[in-house]
C-alpha angles and dihedrals in degrees: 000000000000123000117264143180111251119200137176108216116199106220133003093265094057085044088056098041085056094048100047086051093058097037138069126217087252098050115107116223094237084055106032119120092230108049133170126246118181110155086002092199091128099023090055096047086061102043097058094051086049093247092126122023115180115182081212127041098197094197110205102193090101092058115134113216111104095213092067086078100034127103100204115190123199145163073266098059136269118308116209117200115226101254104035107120139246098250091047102052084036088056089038107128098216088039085059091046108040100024108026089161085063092053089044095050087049103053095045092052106082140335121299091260096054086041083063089055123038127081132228096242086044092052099059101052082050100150120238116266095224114159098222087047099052088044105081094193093063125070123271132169081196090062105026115015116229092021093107139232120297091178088061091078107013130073103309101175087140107035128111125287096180129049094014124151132199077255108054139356096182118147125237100227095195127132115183088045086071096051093053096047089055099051085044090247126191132234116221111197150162146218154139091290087053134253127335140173114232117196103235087239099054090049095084128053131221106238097234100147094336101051080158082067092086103164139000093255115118111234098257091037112113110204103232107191142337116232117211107197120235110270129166112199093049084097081083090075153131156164123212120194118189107185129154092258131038088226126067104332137141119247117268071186142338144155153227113216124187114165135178109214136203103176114302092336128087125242102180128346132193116202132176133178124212130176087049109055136063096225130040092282128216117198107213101161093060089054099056086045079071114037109117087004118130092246103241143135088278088050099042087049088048090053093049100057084050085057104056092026086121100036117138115199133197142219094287104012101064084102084074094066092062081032098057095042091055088051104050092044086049085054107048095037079053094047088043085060102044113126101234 
């Protein structure tokens, strides 16, 4: 790891007075000299393979706006401050009752101790584990732009099949992501050009030519806090997570699964895929697969198809795109039959 500059700024506009010193407007946050670590369970890891290497750590445990560590629930939704942490929002009463697929995101994410200690924000932003990525010695338009793709051509079980690009085909490994997108969550966050809003679905790019442009926050913006709207029957919800062990594991495939019922038939679903995208996926198509549909094993298996209409596998993950059919049928026809 490379020596660094640590600080413990006091409040978010001296965190982003720091930042803004030490970056420039075309810095990227993933490559700025002056980054953020809160729970530092993603940001550490890298750091000590010499994936990232800030000249400055801005810590922002010490902030000292309360509502960085609050969940606030109204007849508007849930608000979840910045730094509270997984375990917390994942044990959160009104989070098991009105968004189970939240909780259960949550839980399945990571083990109980991470859980402890990383934030929400943090979580989000959360960088692929790519192999080649996190390999410094192997080629990566993520890490260093215009390198090329290793994964291309190498062993690539756990890479993209939706949303890839021929510069990268790196998954986003998220959880919780895939949860948010699906509730059409908000981004609050702050930086030295003020205060802005961010739809959750707008945060994170598609790696097209710039595959280092990870997200739409500027290098020196804090996320606050993320905004889930009110929605009642959001109560009918799930999240499913297929991995190759039960413990702490990434997703081969999972989904996020909201769905409006009038009897057996479906008024509105929401519907999101992990573990086969490189970016938080929604899965319209499949939704609209749905809208009006008696929701049964035929319909689940149309949607499906919609779904990974568009998939492009490689070489060893062709097997995600089954995969991630089966997951998301087993999920709807299980959030069909929830008790609510």
């Amino acid at each position: 790891m490379r020596p660094f500059i640590y600080e413990q700024p006091a409040d978010i506009s001296a965190a982003v007075a720091i930042a803004s010193r030490f970056t420039t407007d075309d810095d990227q946050p993933t490559r700025a000299n002056a980054q953020f670590i809160a729970g530092g369970t993603n940001l550490a890891d890298y750091m000590k393979l010499g994936v990232a290497a800030p000249n400055r750590l801005l810590d922002l445990n010490r902030l000292e706006e309360p509502a960085l560590r609050q969940i606030r629930v109204s007849d508007d939704g849930i608000r979840f401050g910045a730094l509270v942490r997984m375990g917390e929002a994942a044990d959160h009463g009104e989070v098991k009752r009105r968004y189970p697929v939240i909780a259960d995101s949550l839980r399945l994410a990571a083990s109980g101790q991470i859980r402890n200690m990383a934030s929400l924000a943090g979580n989000v932003l959360q960088r692929t584990r790519c192999e080649y990525f996190r390999e410094t010695s192997w080629a990566c338009n993520k890490r260093v732009p215009g390198s090329g793709c290793a994964a291309m051509e190498g062993f690539n079980r756990q890479h993209a099949v939706l949303g890839a690009s021929d510069a990268c085909i790196a998954t986003y490994h998220g959880d919780f992501a895939q949860a948010l997108i699906a509730l059409d969550a908000v981004i609050r966050a702050e930086g030295s050009r003020g205060a802005r809003k961010i739809p959750f679905a707008r945060l994170h790019r598609l790696p097209r030519d710039t595959p280092h442009i990870e997200t739409d926050l500027a290098a020196d913006e804090i996320i606050t806090a993320i905004e889930v709207p009110a929605m009642p029957w959001a109560r009918r919800s799930r999240y499913l997570k297929i991995r190759d062990r039960e413990s702490y594991a990434f997703a081969l495939a999972s989904a996020a699964v909201v769905l409006d019922l009038d009897g057996d038939s479906v008024r509105e679903a929401r519907i999101a895929l992990g573990g086969v995208a490189t970016v938080p996926w929604r899965a319209r198509a499949a939704e609209a697969a749905l809208q009006g549909k008696k929701l049964d094993e035929a319909s689940a298996s149309a949607a499906a198809e919609a779904a990974f209409a568009d998939a492009e596998p490689r070489q060893h993950n062709a097997f995600k795109i089954e995969l991630g059919k089966r997951t998301l049928v087993r999920a709807l026809l299980e959030t069909r039959d929830m008790k609510v």
